[in-house]
């Protein structure tokens, strides 16, 4: 919410069923931040790989302690922050900011 960002970004709280319905109705591709998934793509290439008829993306982030739900992992395309070496994890706020930057159009 720094510098009034909370007043400029659309934010919603939905159940998973509602999220699936909204993203499908609006033609959004659902991505989840999961760097350990074997099929995770780099966030810097994820948007260019998206289907051309899609209108945007929905980025799902998990909690720092528990991570993503099984439902999120099954119904979203996993993305990762491309970085060399190994890192245990990033703070979810920092990771979300980096992912949003890399996935912008």
PDB file of C-alpha atoms in Angstrom:
ATOM      1  CA  UNK A   1       0.000   0.000   0.000  1.00  0.00           C
ATOM      2  CA  UNK A   2       3.033   2.259  -0.253  1.00  0.00           C
ATOM      3  CA  UNK A   3       2.472   5.653  -1.856  1.00  0.00           C
ATOM      4  CA  UNK A   4      -1.254   5.055  -2.297  1.00  0.00           C
ATOM      5  CA  UNK A   5      -0.900   1.951  -4.470  1.00  0.00           C
ATOM      6  CA  UNK A   6      -3.835   0.394  -2.663  1.00  0.00           C
ATOM      7  CA  UNK A   7      -6.055   3.076  -4.241  1.00  0.00           C
ATOM      8  CA  UNK A   8      -4.887   2.264  -7.777  1.00  0.00           C
ATOM      9  CA  UNK A   9      -4.763  -1.540  -7.884  1.00  0.00           C
ATOM     10  CA  UNK A  10      -7.900  -3.656  -8.072  1.00  0.00           C
ATOM     11  CA  UNK A  11      -7.946  -5.945  -5.043  1.00  0.00           C
ATOM     12  CA  UNK A  12     -10.557  -8.595  -4.311  1.00  0.00           C
ATOM     13  CA  UNK A  13     -11.074 -11.358  -1.772  1.00  0.00           C
ATOM     14  CA  UNK A  14     -12.706 -14.423  -3.325  1.00  0.00           C
ATOM     15  CA  UNK A  15     -13.286 -18.082  -2.646  1.00  0.00           C
ATOM     16  CA  UNK A  16     -11.403 -20.408  -4.984  1.00  0.00           C
ATOM     17  CA  UNK A  17     -14.594 -21.201  -6.932  1.00  0.00           C
ATOM     18  CA  UNK A  18     -15.258 -17.475  -7.357  1.00  0.00           C
ATOM     19  CA  UNK A  19     -11.678 -16.908  -8.506  1.00  0.00           C
ATOM     20  CA  UNK A  20     -11.962 -19.643 -11.135  1.00  0.00           C
ATOM     21  CA  UNK A  21     -15.260 -18.228 -12.381  1.00  0.00           C
ATOM     22  CA  UNK A  22     -13.996 -14.612 -12.546  1.00  0.00           C
ATOM     23  CA  UNK A  23     -10.749 -15.495 -14.295  1.00  0.00           C
ATOM     24  CA  UNK A  24     -12.549 -17.722 -16.810  1.00  0.00           C
ATOM     25  CA  UNK A  25     -15.247 -15.111 -17.498  1.00  0.00           C
ATOM     26  CA  UNK A  26     -12.624 -12.397 -18.031  1.00  0.00           C
ATOM     27  CA  UNK A  27     -10.237 -14.505 -20.100  1.00  0.00           C
ATOM     28  CA  UNK A  28      -7.388 -14.348 -17.579  1.00  0.00           C
ATOM     29  CA  UNK A  29      -4.588 -16.904 -17.413  1.00  0.00           C
ATOM     30  CA  UNK A  30      -4.005 -18.090 -13.827  1.00  0.00           C
ATOM     31  CA  UNK A  31      -0.374 -18.348 -12.724  1.00  0.00           C
ATOM     32  CA  UNK A  32       0.923 -19.396  -9.325  1.00  0.00           C
ATOM     33  CA  UNK A  33       4.309 -18.625  -7.839  1.00  0.00           C
ATOM     34  CA  UNK A  34       5.883 -22.055  -7.417  1.00  0.00           C
ATOM     35  CA  UNK A  35       9.589 -22.187  -8.267  1.00  0.00           C
ATOM     36  CA  UNK A  36       9.983 -25.856  -7.328  1.00  0.00           C
ATOM     37  CA  UNK A  37       7.352 -27.148  -9.774  1.00  0.00           C
ATOM     38  CA  UNK A  38       9.021 -29.237 -12.485  1.00  0.00           C
ATOM     39  CA  UNK A  39       7.029 -27.440 -15.195  1.00  0.00           C
ATOM     40  CA  UNK A  40       7.512 -23.893 -13.838  1.00  0.00           C
ATOM     41  CA  UNK A  41       8.408 -21.312 -16.443  1.00  0.00           C
ATOM     42  CA  UNK A  42      10.347 -18.143 -15.813  1.00  0.00           C
ATOM     43  CA  UNK A  43       8.047 -15.213 -15.098  1.00  0.00           C
ATOM     44  CA  UNK A  44       9.951 -13.208 -17.703  1.00  0.00           C
ATOM     45  CA  UNK A  45       8.708 -15.541 -20.468  1.00  0.00           C
ATOM     46  CA  UNK A  46       5.348 -16.633 -19.024  1.00  0.00           C
ATOM     47  CA  UNK A  47       3.348 -13.732 -20.419  1.00  0.00           C
ATOM     48  CA  UNK A  48       4.775 -14.099 -23.916  1.00  0.00           C
ATOM     49  CA  UNK A  49       3.846 -17.797 -23.796  1.00  0.00           C
ATOM     50  CA  UNK A  50       0.220 -17.005 -22.912  1.00  0.00           C
ATOM     51  CA  UNK A  51      -2.487 -17.648 -25.442  1.00  0.00           C
ATOM     52  CA  UNK A  52      -3.136 -14.623 -27.665  1.00  0.00           C
ATOM     53  CA  UNK A  53      -6.879 -14.647 -26.978  1.00  0.00           C
ATOM     54  CA  UNK A  54      -6.325 -14.169 -23.249  1.00  0.00           C
ATOM     55  CA  UNK A  55      -6.789 -10.648 -21.918  1.00  0.00           C
ATOM     56  CA  UNK A  56      -4.512 -10.674 -18.916  1.00  0.00           C
ATOM     57  CA  UNK A  57      -3.202 -12.675 -15.998  1.00  0.00           C
ATOM     58  CA  UNK A  58      -4.085 -13.536 -12.424  1.00  0.00           C
ATOM     59  CA  UNK A  59      -1.105 -14.157 -10.137  1.00  0.00           C
ATOM     60  CA  UNK A  60      -1.735 -16.416  -7.133  1.00  0.00           C
ATOM     61  CA  UNK A  61       0.685 -16.239  -4.193  1.00  0.00           C
ATOM     62  CA  UNK A  62       0.760 -18.622  -1.252  1.00  0.00           C
ATOM     63  CA  UNK A  63       1.481 -17.918   2.373  1.00  0.00           C
ATOM     64  CA  UNK A  64       5.082 -17.869   3.457  1.00  0.00           C
ATOM     65  CA  UNK A  65       4.549 -20.694   5.932  1.00  0.00           C
ATOM     66  CA  UNK A  66       2.308 -23.107   4.061  1.00  0.00           C
ATOM     67  CA  UNK A  67       2.725 -22.147   0.435  1.00  0.00           C
ATOM     68  CA  UNK A  68       0.059 -22.744  -2.176  1.00  0.00           C
ATOM     69  CA  UNK A  69      -2.942 -25.010  -1.805  1.00  0.00           C
ATOM     70  CA  UNK A  70      -3.182 -28.232  -3.796  1.00  0.00           C
ATOM     71  CA  UNK A  71      -6.066 -26.670  -5.738  1.00  0.00           C
ATOM     72  CA  UNK A  72      -3.915 -23.696  -6.751  1.00  0.00           C
ATOM     73  CA  UNK A  73      -1.097 -25.979  -7.843  1.00  0.00           C
ATOM     74  CA  UNK A  74      -3.479 -28.094  -9.942  1.00  0.00           C
ATOM     75  CA  UNK A  75      -5.366 -25.244 -11.639  1.00  0.00           C
ATOM     76  CA  UNK A  76      -2.652 -22.619 -12.244  1.00  0.00           C
ATOM     77  CA  UNK A  77       0.431 -22.499 -14.433  1.00  0.00           C
ATOM     78  CA  UNK A  78       3.501 -22.375 -12.182  1.00  0.00           C
ATOM     79  CA  UNK A  79       5.967 -19.508 -12.601  1.00  0.00           C
ATOM     80  CA  UNK A  80       9.310 -18.790 -11.010  1.00  0.00           C
ATOM     81  CA  UNK A  81      11.632 -15.831 -10.655  1.00  0.00           C
ATOM     82  CA  UNK A  82      14.667 -16.528 -12.840  1.00  0.00           C
ATOM     83  CA  UNK A  83      17.774 -16.259 -10.682  1.00  0.00           C
ATOM     84  CA  UNK A  84      21.104 -18.027 -10.539  1.00  0.00           C
ATOM     85  CA  UNK A  85      22.124 -20.217  -7.641  1.00  0.00           C
ATOM     86  CA  UNK A  86      19.925 -21.587  -4.930  1.00  0.00           C
ATOM     87  CA  UNK A  87      17.811 -19.685  -2.469  1.00  0.00           C
ATOM     88  CA  UNK A  88      15.496 -21.181   0.120  1.00  0.00           C
ATOM     89  CA  UNK A  89      12.751 -18.614  -0.427  1.00  0.00           C
ATOM     90  CA  UNK A  90      11.870 -14.962  -0.795  1.00  0.00           C
ATOM     91  CA  UNK A  91       9.454 -12.945   1.284  1.00  0.00           C
ATOM     92  CA  UNK A  92       6.039 -13.302  -0.408  1.00  0.00           C
ATOM     93  CA  UNK A  93       5.644  -9.529  -0.755  1.00  0.00           C
ATOM     94  CA  UNK A  94       9.047  -9.167  -2.402  1.00  0.00           C
ATOM     95  CA  UNK A  95       8.468 -12.198  -4.637  1.00  0.00           C
ATOM     96  CA  UNK A  96       5.039 -10.875  -5.658  1.00  0.00           C
ATOM     97  CA  UNK A  97       6.496  -7.500  -6.584  1.00  0.00           C
ATOM     98  CA  UNK A  98       9.259  -9.062  -8.657  1.00  0.00           C
ATOM     99  CA  UNK A  99       6.786 -11.382 -10.405  1.00  0.00           C
ATOM    100  CA  UNK A 100       4.380  -8.548 -11.201  1.00  0.00           C
ATOM    101  CA  UNK A 101       7.259  -6.515 -12.638  1.00  0.00           C
ATOM    102  CA  UNK A 102       8.513  -9.397 -14.772  1.00  0.00           C
ATOM    103  CA  UNK A 103       5.025 -10.321 -15.984  1.00  0.00           C
ATOM    104  CA  UNK A 104       3.902  -6.848 -16.972  1.00  0.00           C
ATOM    105  CA  UNK A 105       2.943  -6.301 -20.613  1.00  0.00           C
TER     106      UNK A 105
END
